[in-house]
């Protein structure tokens, strides 16, 4: 479905297709944690809120899975900082 965030575990990335374009968040899973490494939104979709919708969908999936987030990606970290309701997903500092 277009605009739906899916978890492509084979490629270790959350994906959201918009038209022919694919936005993604690359991640690494380790135990009960997931490190969100890098967010990519195609230039054609820039400025349309696609990145925020992608992060929102990824965090919803992570919450449902019951794991914690390490936001290595600055875009994801900024999103979580702006949304206090998601800060409970953050993994404690090691």
CSV table of N, CA and C in Angstrom, one decimal:
chain,number,residue,atom,x,y,z
A,1,UNK,N,0.8,-1.2,0.0
A,1,UNK,CA,0.0,0.0,0.0
A,1,UNK,C,0.9,1.3,0.0
A,2,UNK,N,0.6,2.2,-0.8
A,2,UNK,CA,1.3,3.4,-0.9
A,2,UNK,C,1.2,4.3,0.3
A,3,UNK,N,2.3,4.8,0.8
A,3,UNK,CA,2.3,5.7,2.0
A,3,UNK,C,2.3,4.9,3.3
A,4,UNK,N,2.3,3.6,3.2
A,4,UNK,CA,2.3,2.8,4.4
A,4,UNK,C,3.8,2.5,4.7
A,5,UNK,N,4.2,2.5,6.0
A,5,UNK,CA,5.5,2.2,6.4
A,5,UNK,C,5.6,0.7,6.6
A,6,UNK,N,6.6,0.0,6.0
A,6,UNK,CA,6.8,-1.4,6.1
A,6,UNK,C,8.2,-1.6,6.7
A,7,UNK,N,8.4,-2.8,7.3
A,7,UNK,CA,9.7,-3.2,7.8
A,7,UNK,C,10.3,-4.2,6.9
A,8,UNK,N,11.2,-3.8,6.1
A,8,UNK,CA,11.9,-4.8,5.2
A,8,UNK,C,13.1,-5.3,6.0
A,9,UNK,N,12.9,-6.4,6.8
A,9,UNK,CA,14.0,-6.9,7.6
A,9,UNK,C,15.1,-7.5,6.8
A,10,UNK,N,14.8,-8.0,5.6
A,10,UNK,CA,15.9,-8.5,4.8
A,10,UNK,C,16.9,-7.4,4.4
A,11,UNK,N,16.4,-6.2,4.2
A,11,UNK,CA,17.3,-5.1,3.9
A,11,UNK,C,17.6,-4.2,5.1
A,12,UNK,N,17.1,-4.6,6.3
A,12,UNK,CA,17.3,-3.8,7.5
A,12,UNK,C,16.9,-2.3,7.3
A,13,UNK,N,15.7,-2.1,6.9
A,13,UNK,CA,15.2,-0.8,6.7
A,13,UNK,C,13.7,-0.7,6.7
A,14,UNK,N,13.2,0.4,7.3
A,14,UNK,CA,11.8,0.8,7.2
A,14,UNK,C,11.6,1.5,5.9
A,15,UNK,N,10.5,1.2,5.2
A,15,UNK,CA,10.3,1.8,3.9
A,15,UNK,C,8.9,2.4,3.8
A,16,UNK,N,8.8,3.4,2.9
A,16,UNK,CA,7.5,4.0,2.6
A,16,UNK,C,7.6,4.4,1.1
A,17,UNK,N,6.7,3.8,0.3
A,17,UNK,CA,6.7,4.1,-1.1
A,17,UNK,C,5.7,5.2,-1.3
A,18,UNK,N,6.1,6.2,-2.1
A,18,UNK,CA,5.2,7.3,-2.5
A,18,UNK,C,5.4,7.4,-4.0
A,19,UNK,N,4.3,7.0,-4.7
A,19,UNK,CA,4.5,6.9,-6.2
A,19,UNK,C,5.5,5.9,-6.5
A,20,UNK,N,6.5,6.3,-7.4
A,20,UNK,CA,7.6,5.5,-7.8
A,20,UNK,C,8.8,5.6,-6.8
A,21,UNK,N,8.7,6.6,-5.9
A,21,UNK,CA,9.9,6.9,-5.0
A,21,UNK,C,9.8,6.1,-3.7
A,22,UNK,N,10.9,5.8,-3.2
A,22,UNK,CA,11.0,5.0,-1.9
A,22,UNK,C,11.8,5.8,-0.9
A,23,UNK,N,11.2,6.1,0.2
A,23,UNK,CA,11.8,6.7,1.4
A,23,UNK,C,12.2,5.6,2.3
A,24,UNK,N,13.3,5.8,3.1
A,24,UNK,CA,13.7,4.7,4.0
A,24,UNK,C,14.5,5.1,5.2
A,25,UNK,N,14.4,4.3,6.2
A,25,UNK,CA,15.3,4.5,7.4
A,25,UNK,C,16.1,3.2,7.5
A,26,UNK,N,17.4,3.3,7.4
A,26,UNK,CA,18.3,2.1,7.6
A,26,UNK,C,18.5,1.9,9.1
A,27,UNK,N,18.4,0.7,9.5
A,27,UNK,CA,18.6,0.4,11.0
A,27,UNK,C,19.5,-0.8,11.2
A,28,UNK,N,19.8,-1.0,12.5
A,28,UNK,CA,20.5,-2.2,12.9
A,28,UNK,C,19.8,-2.7,14.2
A,29,UNK,N,19.5,-3.9,14.3
A,29,UNK,CA,18.9,-4.5,15.4
A,29,UNK,C,19.9,-5.2,16.3
A,30,UNK,N,19.8,-5.0,17.6
A,30,UNK,CA,20.7,-5.7,18.6
A,30,UNK,C,19.9,-5.9,19.8
A,31,UNK,N,19.5,-7.2,20.1
A,31,UNK,CA,18.8,-7.6,21.2
A,31,UNK,C,17.4,-6.8,21.3
A,32,UNK,N,17.1,-6.2,22.4
A,32,UNK,CA,15.9,-5.4,22.5
A,32,UNK,C,16.0,-4.0,22.1
A,33,UNK,N,17.0,-3.7,21.2
A,33,UNK,CA,17.2,-2.3,20.7
A,33,UNK,C,17.3,-2.3,19.2
A,34,UNK,N,16.9,-1.1,18.7
A,34,UNK,CA,17.1,-0.9,17.3
A,34,UNK,C,17.7,0.5,17.1
A,35,UNK,N,18.8,0.5,16.4
A,35,UNK,CA,19.5,1.8,16.1
A,35,UNK,C,19.1,2.3,14.7
A,36,UNK,N,18.5,3.5,14.7
A,36,UNK,CA,18.0,4.1,13.5
A,36,UNK,C,19.2,4.9,13.0
A,37,UNK,N,19.8,4.4,11.9
A,37,UNK,CA,21.1,4.9,11.4
A,37,UNK,C,21.0,6.1,10.4
A,38,UNK,N,20.1,6.0,9.5
A,38,UNK,CA,20.1,7.0,8.4
A,38,UNK,C,18.7,7.0,7.8
A,39,UNK,N,18.2,8.2,7.5
A,39,UNK,CA,17.0,8.4,6.8
A,39,UNK,C,17.2,9.0,5.5
A,40,UNK,N,16.6,8.4,4.5
A,40,UNK,CA,16.7,9.0,3.1
A,40,UNK,C,15.3,9.2,2.5
A,41,UNK,N,15.1,10.5,2.0
A,41,UNK,CA,13.9,10.8,1.3
A,41,UNK,C,14.3,11.4,0.0
A,42,UNK,N,13.8,10.8,-1.1
A,42,UNK,CA,14.2,11.3,-2.4
A,42,UNK,C,13.9,12.8,-2.6
A,43,UNK,N,14.8,13.5,-3.3
A,43,UNK,CA,14.7,14.9,-3.6
A,43,UNK,C,13.3,15.3,-4.0
A,44,UNK,N,12.7,14.4,-4.9
A,44,UNK,CA,11.4,14.7,-5.4
A,44,UNK,C,10.3,14.8,-4.4
A,45,UNK,N,10.5,14.2,-3.2
A,45,UNK,CA,9.6,14.2,-2.1
A,45,UNK,C,9.9,15.2,-1.0
A,46,UNK,N,11.0,15.9,-1.1
A,46,UNK,CA,11.5,16.8,-0.1
A,46,UNK,C,10.5,17.9,0.2
A,47,UNK,N,10.3,18.2,1.5
A,47,UNK,CA,9.5,19.3,1.9
A,47,UNK,C,8.0,19.0,1.9
A,48,UNK,N,7.6,17.7,1.8
A,48,UNK,CA,6.2,17.3,1.7
A,48,UNK,C,5.8,16.5,3.0
A,49,UNK,N,6.7,16.5,4.0
A,49,UNK,CA,6.4,15.8,5.2
A,49,UNK,C,6.6,14.3,5.2
A,50,UNK,N,7.2,13.8,4.1
A,50,UNK,CA,7.4,12.3,3.9
A,50,UNK,C,8.3,11.8,5.0
A,51,UNK,N,9.4,12.5,5.3
A,51,UNK,CA,10.3,12.1,6.3
A,51,UNK,C,9.7,11.9,7.7
A,52,UNK,N,8.9,12.9,8.0
A,52,UNK,CA,8.2,12.8,9.3
A,52,UNK,C,7.1,11.7,9.4
A,53,UNK,N,6.4,11.5,8.3
A,53,UNK,CA,5.5,10.3,8.2
A,53,UNK,C,6.2,9.0,8.3
A,54,UNK,N,7.4,8.9,7.7
A,54,UNK,CA,8.2,7.7,7.7
A,54,UNK,C,8.6,7.4,9.1
A,55,UNK,N,9.2,8.5,9.8
A,55,UNK,CA,9.6,8.3,11.2
A,55,UNK,C,8.4,7.9,12.1
A,56,UNK,N,7.3,8.6,11.9
A,56,UNK,CA,6.1,8.3,12.7
A,56,UNK,C,5.7,6.8,12.6
A,57,UNK,N,5.7,6.3,11.3
A,57,UNK,CA,5.3,5.0,11.1
A,57,UNK,C,6.3,4.0,11.6
A,58,UNK,N,7.6,4.3,11.5
A,58,UNK,CA,8.6,3.4,12.1
A,58,UNK,C,8.5,3.3,13.6
A,59,UNK,N,8.3,4.5,14.2
A,59,UNK,CA,8.2,4.5,15.7
A,59,UNK,C,7.0,3.7,16.1
A,60,UNK,N,5.9,3.8,15.4
A,60,UNK,CA,4.7,3.1,15.7
A,60,UNK,C,5.0,1.6,15.7
A,61,UNK,N,5.7,1.1,14.7
A,61,UNK,CA,6.0,-0.3,14.5
A,61,UNK,C,7.0,-0.7,15.6
A,62,UNK,N,7.9,0.1,16.0
A,62,UNK,CA,8.9,-0.2,17.1
A,62,UNK,C,8.1,-0.3,18.4
A,63,UNK,N,7.2,0.6,18.6
A,63,UNK,CA,6.4,0.6,19.9
A,63,UNK,C,5.6,-0.7,20.0
A,64,UNK,N,5.0,-1.1,18.9
A,64,UNK,CA,4.2,-2.4,18.8
A,64,UNK,C,5.1,-3.6,19.1
A,65,UNK,N,6.3,-3.5,18.7
A,65,UNK,CA,7.3,-4.6,18.9
A,65,UNK,C,7.8,-4.7,20.3
A,66,UNK,N,7.7,-3.5,21.0
A,66,UNK,CA,8.2,-3.5,22.4
A,66,UNK,C,9.7,-3.4,22.6
A,67,UNK,N,10.4,-2.8,21.6
A,67,UNK,CA,11.8,-2.6,21.7
A,67,UNK,C,12.2,-1.1,21.9
A,68,UNK,N,13.4,-0.8,22.2
A,68,UNK,CA,13.9,0.5,22.4
A,68,UNK,C,14.7,1.1,21.2
A,69,UNK,N,14.7,2.4,21.1
A,69,UNK,CA,15.3,3.1,20.0
A,69,UNK,C,16.6,3.8,20.4
A,70,UNK,N,17.6,3.7,19.5
A,70,UNK,CA,18.8,4.5,19.6
A,70,UNK,C,18.8,5.3,18.3
A,71,UNK,N,18.5,6.6,18.4
A,71,UNK,CA,18.4,7.5,17.2
A,71,UNK,C,19.8,8.0,16.8
A,72,UNK,N,20.5,7.3,16.1
A,72,UNK,CA,21.8,7.7,15.5
A,72,UNK,C,21.6,8.7,14.4
A,73,UNK,N,20.5,8.7,13.7
A,73,UNK,CA,20.2,9.6,12.6
A,73,UNK,C,19.7,10.9,13.2
A,74,UNK,N,20.3,12.0,12.8
A,74,UNK,CA,20.0,13.3,13.3
A,74,UNK,C,18.5,13.7,13.0
A,75,UNK,N,18.0,13.3,11.9
A,75,UNK,CA,16.6,13.6,11.6
A,75,UNK,C,15.6,12.9,12.6
A,76,UNK,N,15.9,11.6,12.8
A,76,UNK,CA,15.1,10.8,13.8
A,76,UNK,C,15.2,11.4,15.2
A,77,UNK,N,16.4,11.8,15.6
A,77,UNK,CA,16.7,12.4,16.9
A,77,UNK,C,15.9,13.7,17.1
A,78,UNK,N,15.9,14.5,16.0
A,78,UNK,CA,15.2,15.8,16.1
A,78,UNK,C,13.7,15.5,16.1
A,79,UNK,N,13.2,14.6,15.4
A,79,UNK,CA,11.8,14.2,15.4
A,79,UNK,C,11.3,13.8,16.8
A,80,UNK,N,12.1,12.9,17.5
A,80,UNK,CA,11.8,12.5,18.8
A,80,UNK,C,11.9,13.6,19.8
A,81,UNK,N,12.8,14.5,19.7
A,81,UNK,CA,12.9,15.7,20.6
A,81,UNK,C,11.7,16.6,20.5
A,82,UNK,N,11.1,16.7,19.3
A,82,UNK,CA,9.9,17.5,19.1
A,82,UNK,C,8.6,16.8,19.5
A,83,UNK,N,8.7,15.5,19.8
A,83,UNK,CA,7.5,14.7,20.1
A,83,UNK,C,7.8,14.0,21.5
A,84,UNK,N,7.5,14.6,22.6
A,84,UNK,CA,7.8,14.1,23.9
A,84,UNK,C,7.0,12.7,24.1
A,85,UNK,N,5.9,12.5,23.4
A,85,UNK,CA,5.1,11.3,23.6
A,85,UNK,C,5.9,10.1,23.1
A,86,UNK,N,7.0,10.3,22.3
A,86,UNK,CA,7.8,9.2,21.8
A,86,UNK,C,9.1,9.0,22.6
A,87,UNK,N,9.4,9.8,23.6
A,87,UNK,CA,10.7,9.8,24.3
A,87,UNK,C,10.8,8.5,25.2
A,88,UNK,N,9.6,7.9,25.5
A,88,UNK,CA,9.7,6.7,26.3
A,88,UNK,C,10.3,5.5,25.5
A,89,UNK,N,10.4,5.7,24.2
A,89,UNK,CA,11.0,4.6,23.3
A,89,UNK,C,12.5,4.6,23.4
A,90,UNK,N,13.1,5.7,23.8
A,90,UNK,CA,14.5,5.8,23.8
A,90,UNK,C,15.2,4.8,24.7
A,91,UNK,N,16.2,4.2,24.2
A,91,UNK,CA,17.0,3.3,25.0
A,91,UNK,C,17.8,4.1,26.0
A,92,UNK,N,18.1,3.6,27.2
A,92,UNK,CA,18.9,4.3,28.2
A,92,UNK,C,20.3,4.4,27.7
A,93,UNK,N,21.0,5.4,28.0
A,93,UNK,CA,22.4,5.6,27.6
A,93,UNK,C,23.2,4.5,28.2
A,94,UNK,N,24.2,4.0,27.4
A,94,UNK,CA,25.0,2.9,27.9
A,94,UNK,C,26.3,3.5,28.5
